[in-house]
Structures are given as C-alpha cells and as structure tokens.
C-alpha cells in the first residue's frame, strides 16, 4: 500500500499493464507530454512513441483506428481528453466498437478502453464539463466504469485494460489530486460489475458513483449527527451495475436515494430508481428519490456553476425528508 | 511529379486473366442470385450490388496474401469473394441463416470473414477507413508483415473520416492501400454535384498519400497497377491511394430503378462492362467461346447451389440474438412462450 | 380531413411551412430525388435546389452548417436519413446546437428540426435500426418529439419547424405507410409537450410513443377482452413530457407500465418510471413495470430481429400479471 | 497556377498602419491583463492567449464590415476585439460577471457578440468551421450581402469537419474566407509532427478552395492580402483560404510554461513579434516614440479600466443558470436555501 493520487493510480495501472502485455498501447493528443492532466507522465520515456502515440486532433480516427487496431489483436487505451470531445467520435464508439463483435457473429473482439475525463471542473463551461455516462449505459456492447477512489482507479483501469470488450472509462476531473491508499501489487484488480460499500447505515441506501461518492460520504457523516444512518454504495461500474448489492441494501434500509452529478432527466439514476421501483416496491417505506443536475447546460461563472453542484447539505436535507427525521 | 494517371502497360498472362475473369464471373453470378433473392423477398434488408465494378475487386485482391486484410462498404460482396470468402457462407448470411459468415446477425452490409482477412463491410459510409488504418497500425505495432486494403466509394470522400484517416496513415507511415471506387454515384446523387475540387487523388496527395488512377473496368490494368503498388507498400513506403474509375450498372440498391440517371448513357455503359471487356481480351488471347462458357456455367452453377442451400438452411438459433454482445452485462437468454 | 399516410403528412407539413416562411429550407443527402423514404417527394420541383438542398455525405457539416445557418436567421430542416447516421454529427447536435443559445447568454437562437428516422425496419441490422431518443432527452437545450399518428406527424412537424429551439424529430421507419385522418388546415399545429390520450381504461396506465402506440392499442384491445382496461397514453413529445396527463391517469388507474422499442436499460422509460415512483408511490397498487428491448444490438436475421420486438401478447401477459387478473 | 504564396507588395498608408497597430496593441493589452487575472485566479477556466498572433486578427478584420461575420476558436480574444467587440464586456465575461458578452455563462472560450457579427468562439477544435460555412449559406439563402470569416488553427486541419466544411463551401460557392493561423502548435504538440502532406493550402486547393499564404506577423501584409480577397469573395467568386504563418509566443494556456519547445528558438521569435515589427515600420514612416507610447499607454489604460470594472462587477443573478436554455421544458428557477 502507498498513499498516492487518483492520477498516479491510473498512471501506475497503465504502466503496469503495458509492461505486462506488449499489445497494450495508448493513443491520443499530447500524450508524449504526459497528457492534458499529466496522467501519462513519464510513459513516453519508458515505452517510446510507438506505444505512447501522439495523434493528430482527429477524435473520430483516434477512436476508429483503435477499433481497427483492436480487431487485429492490439489493446488500445484511447484518450479522449475531455468526455465532451468523445462526441466527435460517436459513430466509431457506438456503431463500430460496441457492435463489431455481435454484428460479425463473434468472429472478432474489440478490446479497448476509452478514457473520458468527465464532470464539472474549475469553470470549464458547457463544452468541457459534461457527465454523459447514461448514454453509454444505454448502448449494448459497452461496459461503463466510473471509479471514485484512487485504489479503484488503479484496480478498475487494470481490469478494463484486460477486458476483451470495449470499456467506457470515466475519470472525474476533480478527482485527479485525490489521495488514497493504493495497493502496490501489479496484479491488483477490481472486478467489473461489483459495487463498493463505502459506508454502512440503516435508514437509507444512497447509490452514487464518481466524485459524488465523496460528497455522499460527507453527507452521511453530517446525517449521522442527526441520527440518520445513510448507507453509501459506490457503484463503480455502471454497466453492468451491482443490483445484488443495491437490492440487499434497500431490503435492509427500505429507502433509496440515487445521487449523480449528471443531468437528472434521463440520467443513469433513473435506471436504478426504475429497477428498484419495479422489483422492491413492496419493501420501500418511502418514495424513491433522485438527485441530479437540473436539465441545464453548465455555466462558466462560478456561482452559477456551483448551483449545479450537489452539496452534502442538500443530500442531508433530502434524506431527512425521506426518512421523516 | 510522376505521371500517376497513365495506365500501366500490361501484358497480361493468359492464365492470370482467366483467373481474374473467373473471380469476376463468380462475383457477378453471386450478385445476380442475390438480386433475385432480394427482389423475391427471400433476402431482407438493403442489398447493394457491385455489378459493373467487379474488375476492381478481382484486380486488387489478386495481389493480396491471405494474411493481408481488407475493409469494405455496404457494396462489398465482390471484395469479399475476391479476398477468398466462401460464397456459401455469404449467401447464408444474406438469407439470415445459420452458418452465415456472421451467423445471420449481420446481413449483406456487415459481412466479415476474419480468417481470410476480411475485416468487415460497413453500413456507415467511410467508417471502414479509420478501421483499415487502425488495422494497419496494429500490424505495425505487432511487427506483422501485412498490407491492408481499404475500399470505399466516391461518395465517401466527402466525409471527415476520409481525410482524418488518410492523414493518419501518412503520419504513421502505415501499410495501407486506399481504393476509391469511383462509380459516379453517391446513392441517387451524382457524386460530382456534391464534390468540389479536382478529385479524390488531389485530396489524397494533399494529405501526403501518393495517388494513382486506373481504368477500373479493365481488370488487367487494375491487376498490373496494384501488382506494382502492393510490394512498395509492403516494403515500407507508406500508404498509397488508387482511384479506380468504374460505373454502377445497377441502382443504388436492388430495388432502385435509378430513374435519375441518363438512361441512354447508362445503357451505353454496358459496353464497358468489365466482364465483356475481359471476354474480348481473352478471346484475343485465344480462349474459345466454349472455354469461356464453361467458366460462366461453373460460376452460375456454384451460385445456384449456394442459393439453394441458403434457402434450405435453418435460421439461427434464437439464443444467438443474445450471444457475443459482451462477456459481462449481456442479457440472458430465456426461452419465451 | 383527408386520409393520408404518415409520410404524406410529413411532406404536407414541410411544404406548407416552406410556403409560409421563406426562411425554412431542408437539407440532406438525396433530397432532390425525394429523400430515401420519399418524404421529400416533389418538393424540389416546387421550391428549387436552394431550399431543397442536396448535400455531400457530410453529416457533421449537414448538422454544423445548419447550426450556423440557424444562428443567422434561417430555419433549416436537417435530414439525417437514419437516426444511426446522426451519430456522425453528435458534437454539432449536442455541443453546438443544444448549447449555443445558453452559452452565448441568449444572444442567438438555433431554430432547427433534426429529422431522425428511427427504429427497427425490415432486417436493417445493428447500424440502421436504433432508437436513441433517450440520449437526446438527457441533453439540455434539445426538444424531443416522436409522433405516432399521421395527424401528429403533420401537426407536430409544423410546430417543430416554427419552434425557435432545436428539435430532435423522430419518425419511425415502420410508420411511413401508416394511414390516418389528417386535417387539411395549413395552420394545424399540435403543441409540443402535450401527450395524447389514445385510449381510456381504468386498470392500468400504459405510457408509450412512436410505433409502439399501435402495438399498445392492439394490446389494449386484447386486454379488454380479458376484462383489463388499459389506458394508452401516446407521449408524442419526450422532452418536455406531459407529466400532468401521466400523473392524472396513474392517479386513476393506480398502475403504470411504460413500453418502448428502445433498449430498456437507460431508456426513456426509466425516466417516466422513476418520476412516477418518486411522486406517486402512495397511489400505486402494483409495482411499476417497464417493457423495452433487451440490451442487445439488433440482429439482421428476421427471427432474431423479431425477438427484440415487443408484441401485443407480451404486453397483455404483463398487464395481466400487474393487475392480478 | 497563380503564385498565391508571394507576399503582396504593400505600400501601406501610415494612418491605416496606426489603426492596425492600435488594434494589435489593444489585443495585447487585453490579453496581458487576462493573463494576470488568470494566474491570480480571478479568471477561471482555461485562458488561451493569442500573444504574437495579433496581426492576423487586426489585418483580417480591418477589411470587414460590421455586417460581416466571423467565427473563432478557443484562442479568439484578438478576433473579437478586432471585429469590434467591447473589451469591457469581454473582460466581464472572463471574470464571469453580469454584463459579460454572454452574461458570464460562456467564459473565454465561448465569447460571442452577435451585434458586431461575432458568431462565437468555440471550445471544440474545428467546430466553428461548419458553423461559419452555414452562416454563409444562410446569407446566401436570405440574399444578404455578407462575408463570413472563419478563424482556426493549424491543429484544426486534421479534423474531419475541416475537410467537410471546405468542400461544402466550394460546392455551394459560399462567401467564406477561411483563415488558418499557423502558429506551429496544436496544444503541446508540434503540429508538423501530426500533419502529413504539403500543408493546409494544398488541402484547401484539393477541396476546390483557392488558397493563399501570408506572413501572419506582418500586419500590413495581412491587411493587403485580405483587402484583395474580401471584395472578390463578396463579388461571388466563392470561398478562399488564407494561411497566415505566425508563432504562439506563450504556452497553450495561461498556465502552460511550454517547456516542450526549443527555448532558444522561442525566445528568438520575440524578434518577430508583430507589434515590434509594426513599431519599426511606423517609426520608419515617421511616427515618434512618444506617439507610439501614447497608443500603448492608451491601450493599457483602457484595459486597466475594464479589468478594474470586471473585478468590481456583480456576479450574474443566480436565475441566469436556468435562463435561455429552451422556451419549453427548461428547469424553473427557485430561490434555494
Ligand atoms: C454516414 C452515412 N451517411 C449516409 C449513408 C447512406 N448511404 C449509404 S450508401 C450511400 C452512398 C455512398 O456512395 P459511395 O461512397 O460512392 O458508395 P457507392 O454506393 O457508390 O458504392 C449513402 C449516402 C450511410 N450509410 N452512412
Ligand atoms: C475536438 C477537440 N479535440 C481536442 C481539443 C483540445 N484542444 C484545445 S486547443 C487544442 C489545440 C488546437 O490547435 P490549433 O488548432 O492549432 O489552435 P491553437 O491552439 O494553436 O490556436 C486542442 C487539442 C478540443 N478542444 N477539441
Ligand atoms: Mg459511388
Ligand atoms: Mg496552432
């Protein structure tokens, strides 16, 4: 175990997997200078420009060429820089990467990891702040991962790189500096599809992911002072998501809240809320509750941007209403 | 500047031309059968015929190794057959049957046959370009001695991935041959009307990809030109571009009567049918009418057999609808009422 | 009133609006030959090639140029041919069209209608069959419309063309030939955001849209024979959706089913289900139920394709379970 | 072929050069103030400085009418000022304050000012290209006499919309001037390393857009060249393309130390600073040191005022977060605790 940042944890994951498997390579703009957030720092020196490939500003081809390179047996790590720019490569992601295995009757696989740094970050405004994980969860053929802790960013990124199907890998830009204990083990893997019980509690199950896990933990801390026990589940993988853990928790707490940074309307919280409503209505003692962003583009001005951020206090207030405390 | 637009002098060997002719004839016979099956409703989805364009497929692929790879488009039957895909499996695919190249899950627009290096047709115009470039990038990374050929149409050169893909191939010096089949149409639109500038080759050269032109209805010319280019690409000289001028003798899909084109001009183009031209050349080289007819009959017979087989074949097992999606998180098959 | 097809209704809408407002024009591939489904047939002859513009195969620029042309005061109707190809133009739709008004502080508007023929249709396989309405409902700045009846395809398309914000307009490919009574009135407008009560019933509220409305109506017919009264709501507009009508109906029937052709996981049905679970849990006498497609790419082979189609019988069986009949 | 690469002979009028210099100096002063405010944390988000590239903005926009329009990029402050946007509103925008060009909702990367024909900066590389083309298409449809100038960088020419947009403009013969600011970099990458072929102009010509080159650090040359091109475009001759060679004297963003470049070379480039070059020329034309200093001081004073004002200004009203999204279906503002 070492205490390192979310960014260093990812760097470790990539370096270890590149050492382990010669077929793994990374491509994107500015990777040779460490990537836009430093998350590829030093890799060029170790692996050379063929495997840490600087590309033109050609998102569609970064993605499409990766599909081709994956089909013939390499394992590309695709850096999209900001999740927003992946919107320049959607055909390649959704019509090609996600469907090739199925459409070709299982003849080929598309092992690629599509890194999409996401979320609100320092007044980045409407085109550099989006959280679009719900889109990818809706697309057959894609796995969707959104780690919160540094340890998970190591273990899940490594598992994603070893996965034979395309993985949308969502790192939160506000998390790069987050410190945490991370196993040094080069075989430290976190399984896809398994949630993490971040905190136990008896009164309310709060399901969340990515940066909101930290906010939820703070909320749970505050709520505990008011006598409300919030159980926080860090979903980690959005598709497939860990229904088992969520259902077990809801069976215990009899209440569900889902919190995410993304727009609430059509967000992935709706899927969780709907699934629980379908299957666990009989145990619920309070209406399910979602907290997501209003359906508004993200503003530049800090006070307006902040308005779209969910705070621990808001969560506690909602939890208090929901639990009747 | 080298004169890339001259037709290479070709002095083709008779046996080689016979082989090329046979490939073209098999493609033609396959597509005629597919057309019939589409019009009768036995084959679903859209079927795009390459009738009139067979010389490009045959002439290019005759110069490839089995380990070389290709990507193609919605109009890709010819490329598949020329690259070595079994027409039986292709016809099963068109009929949506078990044993099809993709188990019946892809259909005409998504035929793939990885074991012969056929990396997939594509339903999205130009989408095969970055994929081909990536396959070549993969070969380079893995140190594998392969060339990738990327087929696309004159309509595709107006999509962004065309430009991005060529630039990429040139930047990374990848072993790709880009083959633009200039058949005059982008669906029902004359491609000229929506394409500015001097043409595909100028675009390629502007992106650092050396470009060549060939009469795409002259199979010997295509063969000779590509026979020259492939070893250079294999030798590491970087990507090349080939414009093959041809004509789409049929409509955009099997059900398109193509009323939008000059009917006289279209009819006259049958004179340039690559099969007809190859026939004339073969006759000149001494092949008898009977020898040619036997090739034709053999091709027709082969495709009659595969069509009958496809008709008779079983549909895919229903659970295939949920197979090969992803290893985790895919729906679970349950027998339904 | 005339009995015309869904396709003719749309054609009428476009022609009438183009006559009414010189700023309206349409652009896309092959429009001069009537468009790929004949939905622009004859318009070239009336309006000329400037206003019925044949474009290169350049989806990103069809969309992006339309944004520019809308910003300066024209009102483009953007034809995407198949919804699947709109994936080649997502930056232009989501980062540009949807956000320009907000991002520029309200200085400009983006009046454009983005037509996306959607859904499964005659063995079209994985890249020509998708239903992605949920994506657009998740994006601030976009309106999402999915008409089912020919009359609505006239009235809603006209309203969409007159709307000053970008509208994603989803026509179902299997609906083109559908016949129905359509008002001849050149000012026949159907308001955005208002659902249509397609059939009344007392036992169960079924919310759906697009082609599934017809399937739901058949199901309601069958269910009525079994004594189950299904109230069918044709949502018509997905964003904003008519909560009022849905809530009122659920208040009456106390049961909700949402049916759509799109993949169920992360589909827009989840939003409706979650919203009802949040606000109407107290009135529900049975768990909410969603029916959507399994999370699988769409197969080419007809029996496999059919497997992803929801049938009236399946709806009735589910309704019977839900109502306990 | 005309020699489009020659610098036009320019014999510039002194008063005109003074005006161009003043524009450049105001841009420089604005950006130096913005840089300081960014480094001090008063301005959030990414701030991309065009220091060293001011001659392109000034020289191009001096030839436009108010009714003409432009689109620009993440690095667009100069273009905005040159087109006539009020630096006060721009600085308010950078500070995220009420009264900013976009009410504080856009920031540096999304400045727009429709009343002077500034149709928006853009956070997505090359995204402004189709938008500019569409604005020109709109002008043509509406019969309005406007020219649209589209600014973008040498990194943008590798994105698909670049190619699609140029082809489109040529096909529809639209009144667009494409201006490629070749500053050597695509973020931290040398653009040469990821750009194949002979360059932007060859790409443009291959797409049917006549292309020209100019020394982008020589404001008089830019002015003269664009002064020649705009009337031709306005006259209906179709789109034109201009490569302006310049150098990004600062890092990619205000916080980028740009260690990746040759430091000696970068330092030497300050010799080519367009302001320095214009100063020398103005001195040659008889302007006194004092006269120049007074222009400089005026510009600095103007920007000091706008910066102070921006600092002091009120933040936007919170309800603006929900305003101007869409007429129906937008969230409703409610005062929160
Ligand atoms: C991105 C995209 N846009 C539009 C289509 C519809 N479409 C299918 S084939 C075709 C014409 C393609 O023309 P070309 O590339 O010349 O190929 P050809 O059909 O002539 O072989 C079009 C527009 C598509 N499949 N994908
Ligand atoms: C589609 C897209 N990809 C990547 C980025 C990140 N990015 C912002 S500016 C930039 C470099 C652009 O280079 P160039 O076009 O030459 O403009 P310059 O910064 O030199 O003015 C990059 C890669 C982006 N904003 N959009
Ligand atoms: Mg063609
Ligand atoms: Mg640059």
PDB file of C-alpha atoms in Angstrom, chain A residues 54-222:
ATOM      1  CA  UNK A  54       0.796  11.344 -30.100  1.00  0.00           C
ATOM      2  CA  UNK A  55      -2.034  11.716 -32.539  1.00  0.00           C
ATOM      3  CA  UNK A  56      -3.455  14.440 -34.736  1.00  0.00           C
ATOM      4  CA  UNK A  57      -6.584  16.206 -33.462  1.00  0.00           C
ATOM      5  CA  UNK A  58      -8.751  13.579 -35.118  1.00  0.00           C
ATOM      6  CA  UNK A  59     -11.068  12.158 -32.480  1.00  0.00           C
ATOM      7  CA  UNK A  60     -13.084  10.156 -34.996  1.00  0.00           C
ATOM      8  CA  UNK A  61      -9.946   8.456 -36.204  1.00  0.00           C
ATOM      9  CA  UNK A  62      -8.370   8.085 -32.787  1.00  0.00           C
ATOM     10  CA  UNK A  63     -11.474   6.067 -31.989  1.00  0.00           C
ATOM     11  CA  UNK A  64     -11.930   4.386 -35.373  1.00  0.00           C
ATOM     12  CA  UNK A  65      -8.289   3.428 -35.771  1.00  0.00           C
ATOM     13  CA  UNK A  66      -8.410   1.988 -32.283  1.00  0.00           C
ATOM     14  CA  UNK A  67     -11.339  -0.179 -33.320  1.00  0.00           C
ATOM     15  CA  UNK A  68      -9.285  -1.475 -36.258  1.00  0.00           C
ATOM     16  CA  UNK A  69      -6.205  -1.974 -34.134  1.00  0.00           C
ATOM     17  CA  UNK A  70      -8.271  -3.813 -31.525  1.00  0.00           C
ATOM     18  CA  UNK A  71      -9.883  -6.042 -34.144  1.00  0.00           C
ATOM     19  CA  UNK A  72      -6.439  -7.250 -35.205  1.00  0.00           C
ATOM     20  CA  UNK A  73      -5.228  -8.033 -31.725  1.00  0.00           C
ATOM     21  CA  UNK A  74      -3.769  -4.962 -30.078  1.00  0.00           C
ATOM     22  CA  UNK A  75      -5.291  -3.438 -26.945  1.00  0.00           C
ATOM     23  CA  UNK A  76      -5.556   0.323 -27.324  1.00  0.00           C
ATOM     24  CA  UNK A  77      -6.134   2.744 -24.485  1.00  0.00           C
ATOM     25  CA  UNK A  78      -7.928   5.633 -26.122  1.00  0.00           C
ATOM     26  CA  UNK A  79      -7.537   9.025 -24.531  1.00  0.00           C
ATOM     27  CA  UNK A  80     -10.396  11.417 -25.305  1.00  0.00           C
ATOM     28  CA  UNK A  81      -9.020  14.268 -23.162  1.00  0.00           C
ATOM     29  CA  UNK A  82     -12.460  15.562 -22.162  1.00  0.00           C
ATOM     30  CA  UNK A  83     -15.584  13.401 -22.323  1.00  0.00           C
ATOM     31  CA  UNK A  84     -17.132  16.203 -24.359  1.00  0.00           C
ATOM     32  CA  UNK A  85     -14.730  15.581 -27.241  1.00  0.00           C
ATOM     33  CA  UNK A  86     -15.770  11.946 -27.458  1.00  0.00           C
ATOM     34  CA  UNK A  87     -18.883  13.408 -29.070  1.00  0.00           C
ATOM     35  CA  UNK A  88     -16.706  13.845 -32.161  1.00  0.00           C
ATOM     36  CA  UNK A  89     -16.276  10.058 -32.279  1.00  0.00           C
ATOM     37  CA  UNK A  90     -19.689   8.625 -31.517  1.00  0.00           C
ATOM     38  CA  UNK A  91     -20.186   6.671 -34.708  1.00  0.00           C
ATOM     39  CA  UNK A  92     -16.871   4.957 -34.071  1.00  0.00           C
ATOM     40  CA  UNK A  93     -17.735   4.234 -30.448  1.00  0.00           C
ATOM     41  CA  UNK A  94     -21.374   3.241 -30.768  1.00  0.00           C
ATOM     42  CA  UNK A  95     -21.857   1.970 -34.315  1.00  0.00           C
ATOM     43  CA  UNK A  96     -18.453   0.334 -34.626  1.00  0.00           C
ATOM     44  CA  UNK A  97     -16.690  -0.529 -31.347  1.00  0.00           C
ATOM     45  CA  UNK A  98     -19.830  -1.551 -29.493  1.00  0.00           C
ATOM     46  CA  UNK A  99     -21.346  -3.595 -32.310  1.00  0.00           C
ATOM     47  CA  UNK A 100     -18.478  -5.248 -34.203  1.00  0.00           C
ATOM     48  CA  UNK A 101     -18.292  -8.376 -32.089  1.00  0.00           C
ATOM     49  CA  UNK A 102     -22.003  -9.038 -32.313  1.00  0.00           C
ATOM     50  CA  UNK A 103     -22.567  -7.902 -35.884  1.00  0.00           C
ATOM     51  CA  UNK A 104     -19.739 -10.122 -37.125  1.00  0.00           C
ATOM     52  CA  UNK A 105     -21.146 -13.096 -35.276  1.00  0.00           C
ATOM     53  CA  UNK A 106     -18.441 -13.313 -32.656  1.00  0.00           C
ATOM     54  CA  UNK A 107     -15.540 -13.566 -35.096  1.00  0.00           C
ATOM     55  CA  UNK A 108     -13.598 -10.761 -33.512  1.00  0.00           C
ATOM     56  CA  UNK A 109     -13.279  -8.821 -30.302  1.00  0.00           C
ATOM     57  CA  UNK A 110     -12.761  -5.144 -29.626  1.00  0.00           C
ATOM     58  CA  UNK A 111     -10.621  -4.852 -26.503  1.00  0.00           C
ATOM     59  CA  UNK A 112     -10.277  -1.135 -25.998  1.00  0.00           C
ATOM     60  CA  UNK A 113     -10.508   1.249 -23.070  1.00  0.00           C
ATOM     61  CA  UNK A 114     -11.986   4.638 -23.858  1.00  0.00           C
ATOM     62  CA  UNK A 115     -10.896   7.126 -21.226  1.00  0.00           C
ATOM     63  CA  UNK A 116     -13.241  10.073 -20.873  1.00  0.00           C
ATOM     64  CA  UNK A 117     -12.331  12.585 -18.168  1.00  0.00           C
ATOM     65  CA  UNK A 118     -15.700  13.935 -17.097  1.00  0.00           C
ATOM     66  CA  UNK A 119     -17.563  16.311 -14.897  1.00  0.00           C
ATOM     67  CA  UNK A 120     -17.523  19.880 -13.726  1.00  0.00           C
ATOM     68  CA  UNK A 121     -14.084  21.278 -13.068  1.00  0.00           C
ATOM     69  CA  UNK A 122     -12.986  24.839 -12.406  1.00  0.00           C
ATOM     70  CA  UNK A 123     -15.325  26.912 -14.544  1.00  0.00           C
ATOM     71  CA  UNK A 124     -14.888  24.887 -17.680  1.00  0.00           C
ATOM     72  CA  UNK A 125     -18.322  25.805 -19.038  1.00  0.00           C
ATOM     73  CA  UNK A 126     -20.773  23.949 -21.217  1.00  0.00           C
ATOM     74  CA  UNK A 127     -18.422  22.155 -23.605  1.00  0.00           C
ATOM     75  CA  UNK A 128     -15.856  20.884 -21.118  1.00  0.00           C
ATOM     76  CA  UNK A 129     -17.921  19.755 -18.136  1.00  0.00           C
ATOM     77  CA  UNK A 130     -20.442  17.135 -19.178  1.00  0.00           C
ATOM     78  CA  UNK A 131     -21.212  13.821 -17.499  1.00  0.00           C
ATOM     79  CA  UNK A 132     -22.703  11.531 -20.131  1.00  0.00           C
ATOM     80  CA  UNK A 133     -22.317   8.095 -18.589  1.00  0.00           C
ATOM     81  CA  UNK A 134     -26.047   7.402 -19.030  1.00  0.00           C
ATOM     82  CA  UNK A 135     -25.616   7.441 -22.789  1.00  0.00           C
ATOM     83  CA  UNK A 136     -23.102   4.639 -22.776  1.00  0.00           C
ATOM     84  CA  UNK A 137     -25.019   2.534 -20.288  1.00  0.00           C
ATOM     85  CA  UNK A 138     -27.833   2.528 -22.851  1.00  0.00           C
ATOM     86  CA  UNK A 139     -25.650   1.042 -25.617  1.00  0.00           C
ATOM     87  CA  UNK A 140     -25.394  -2.736 -25.954  1.00  0.00           C
ATOM     88  CA  UNK A 141     -21.802  -3.859 -26.225  1.00  0.00           C
ATOM     89  CA  UNK A 142     -20.312  -1.232 -23.939  1.00  0.00           C
ATOM     90  CA  UNK A 143     -19.138  -1.592 -20.362  1.00  0.00           C
ATOM     91  CA  UNK A 144     -19.193   1.604 -18.319  1.00  0.00           C
ATOM     92  CA  UNK A 145     -16.875   2.261 -15.387  1.00  0.00           C
ATOM     93  CA  UNK A 146     -16.654   5.346 -13.165  1.00  0.00           C
ATOM     94  CA  UNK A 147     -14.213   4.897 -10.261  1.00  0.00           C
ATOM     95  CA  UNK A 148     -14.054   7.191  -7.266  1.00  0.00           C
ATOM     96  CA  UNK A 149     -11.151   6.095  -5.067  1.00  0.00           C
ATOM     97  CA  UNK A 150      -7.523   6.057  -6.155  1.00  0.00           C
ATOM     98  CA  UNK A 151      -7.395   2.336  -5.397  1.00  0.00           C
ATOM     99  CA  UNK A 152     -10.343   1.712  -7.674  1.00  0.00           C
ATOM    100  CA  UNK A 153      -8.786   3.848 -10.355  1.00  0.00           C
ATOM    101  CA  UNK A 154      -5.866   1.503 -10.327  1.00  0.00           C
ATOM    102  CA  UNK A 155      -7.736  -1.762  -9.967  1.00  0.00           C
ATOM    103  CA  UNK A 156     -10.559  -0.973 -12.350  1.00  0.00           C
ATOM    104  CA  UNK A 157      -8.358   0.544 -15.028  1.00  0.00           C
ATOM    105  CA  UNK A 158      -6.202  -2.561 -14.971  1.00  0.00           C
ATOM    106  CA  UNK A 159      -9.242  -4.798 -15.235  1.00  0.00           C
ATOM    107  CA  UNK A 160     -10.620  -2.652 -18.036  1.00  0.00           C
ATOM    108  CA  UNK A 161      -7.369  -2.970 -19.966  1.00  0.00           C
ATOM    109  CA  UNK A 162      -7.522  -6.740 -19.580  1.00  0.00           C
ATOM    110  CA  UNK A 163     -11.176  -6.864 -20.601  1.00  0.00           C
ATOM    111  CA  UNK A 164     -11.883  -8.151 -24.112  1.00  0.00           C
ATOM    112  CA  UNK A 165     -14.863  -5.855 -24.693  1.00  0.00           C
ATOM    113  CA  UNK A 166     -14.868  -2.074 -25.120  1.00  0.00           C
ATOM    114  CA  UNK A 167     -14.960  -0.193 -21.830  1.00  0.00           C
ATOM    115  CA  UNK A 168     -16.008   3.428 -21.384  1.00  0.00           C
ATOM    116  CA  UNK A 169     -13.782   4.556 -18.570  1.00  0.00           C
ATOM    117  CA  UNK A 170     -14.902   7.719 -16.838  1.00  0.00           C
ATOM    118  CA  UNK A 171     -12.465   9.559 -14.592  1.00  0.00           C
ATOM    119  CA  UNK A 172     -13.675  12.662 -12.804  1.00  0.00           C
ATOM    120  CA  UNK A 173     -11.512  15.690 -13.500  1.00  0.00           C
ATOM    121  CA  UNK A 174     -11.971  16.970  -9.968  1.00  0.00           C
ATOM    122  CA  UNK A 175     -10.542  13.710  -8.643  1.00  0.00           C
ATOM    123  CA  UNK A 176      -7.053  13.773 -10.150  1.00  0.00           C
ATOM    124  CA  UNK A 177      -5.475  15.096  -6.943  1.00  0.00           C
ATOM    125  CA  UNK A 178      -7.494  12.948  -4.555  1.00  0.00           C
ATOM    126  CA  UNK A 179      -5.175  10.930  -2.334  1.00  0.00           C
ATOM    127  CA  UNK A 180      -5.765   7.424  -1.105  1.00  0.00           C
ATOM    128  CA  UNK A 181      -4.220   4.127  -0.140  1.00  0.00           C
ATOM    129  CA  UNK A 182      -3.477   2.075  -3.230  1.00  0.00           C
ATOM    130  CA  UNK A 183      -2.142  -1.477  -3.311  1.00  0.00           C
ATOM    131  CA  UNK A 184       1.315  -1.699  -4.900  1.00  0.00           C
ATOM    132  CA  UNK A 185       0.530  -5.138  -6.258  1.00  0.00           C
ATOM    133  CA  UNK A 186       0.908  -5.307 -10.050  1.00  0.00           C
ATOM    134  CA  UNK A 187      -1.928  -7.798 -10.077  1.00  0.00           C
ATOM    135  CA  UNK A 188      -4.331  -5.688  -8.072  1.00  0.00           C
ATOM    136  CA  UNK A 189      -7.574  -5.997  -9.986  1.00  0.00           C
ATOM    137  CA  UNK A 190     -11.034  -4.774  -9.098  1.00  0.00           C
ATOM    138  CA  UNK A 191     -13.759  -6.764 -10.792  1.00  0.00           C
ATOM    139  CA  UNK A 192     -16.092  -5.051 -13.235  1.00  0.00           C
ATOM    140  CA  UNK A 193     -19.715  -5.028 -12.163  1.00  0.00           C
ATOM    141  CA  UNK A 194     -19.117  -5.077  -8.428  1.00  0.00           C
ATOM    142  CA  UNK A 195     -20.112  -2.080  -6.318  1.00  0.00           C
ATOM    143  CA  UNK A 196     -18.266  -0.997  -3.195  1.00  0.00           C
ATOM    144  CA  UNK A 197     -19.970  -0.495   0.118  1.00  0.00           C
ATOM    145  CA  UNK A 198     -18.461   2.865   1.043  1.00  0.00           C
ATOM    146  CA  UNK A 199     -20.296   3.242   4.362  1.00  0.00           C
ATOM    147  CA  UNK A 200     -22.937   1.286   6.201  1.00  0.00           C
ATOM    148  CA  UNK A 201     -26.141   2.715   7.551  1.00  0.00           C
ATOM    149  CA  UNK A 202     -29.599   1.541   8.450  1.00  0.00           C
ATOM    150  CA  UNK A 203     -32.034   4.202   7.374  1.00  0.00           C
ATOM    151  CA  UNK A 204     -31.399   4.955   3.758  1.00  0.00           C
ATOM    152  CA  UNK A 205     -29.482   3.495   0.843  1.00  0.00           C
ATOM    153  CA  UNK A 206     -27.666   6.108  -1.181  1.00  0.00           C
ATOM    154  CA  UNK A 207     -26.374   4.875  -4.528  1.00  0.00           C
ATOM    155  CA  UNK A 208     -23.852   7.036  -6.322  1.00  0.00           C
ATOM    156  CA  UNK A 209     -20.580   6.987  -8.260  1.00  0.00           C
ATOM    157  CA  UNK A 210     -17.551   9.009  -9.265  1.00  0.00           C
ATOM    158  CA  UNK A 211     -16.923  12.289  -7.489  1.00  0.00           C
ATOM    159  CA  UNK A 212     -20.359  12.232  -5.849  1.00  0.00           C
ATOM    160  CA  UNK A 213     -19.211   9.370  -3.619  1.00  0.00           C
ATOM    161  CA  UNK A 214     -17.104  11.835  -1.661  1.00  0.00           C
ATOM    162  CA  UNK A 215     -19.995  14.246  -1.370  1.00  0.00           C
ATOM    163  CA  UNK A 216     -22.256  11.425  -0.250  1.00  0.00           C
ATOM    164  CA  UNK A 217     -19.773  10.345   2.387  1.00  0.00           C
ATOM    165  CA  UNK A 218     -19.688  13.866   3.781  1.00  0.00           C
ATOM    166  CA  UNK A 219     -23.461  13.911   3.761  1.00  0.00           C
ATOM    167  CA  UNK A 220     -23.580  10.597   5.579  1.00  0.00           C
ATOM    168  CA  UNK A 221     -21.247  11.997   8.201  1.00  0.00           C
ATOM    169  CA  UNK A 222     -23.487  15.008   8.753  1.00  0.00           C
TER     170      UNK A 222
END
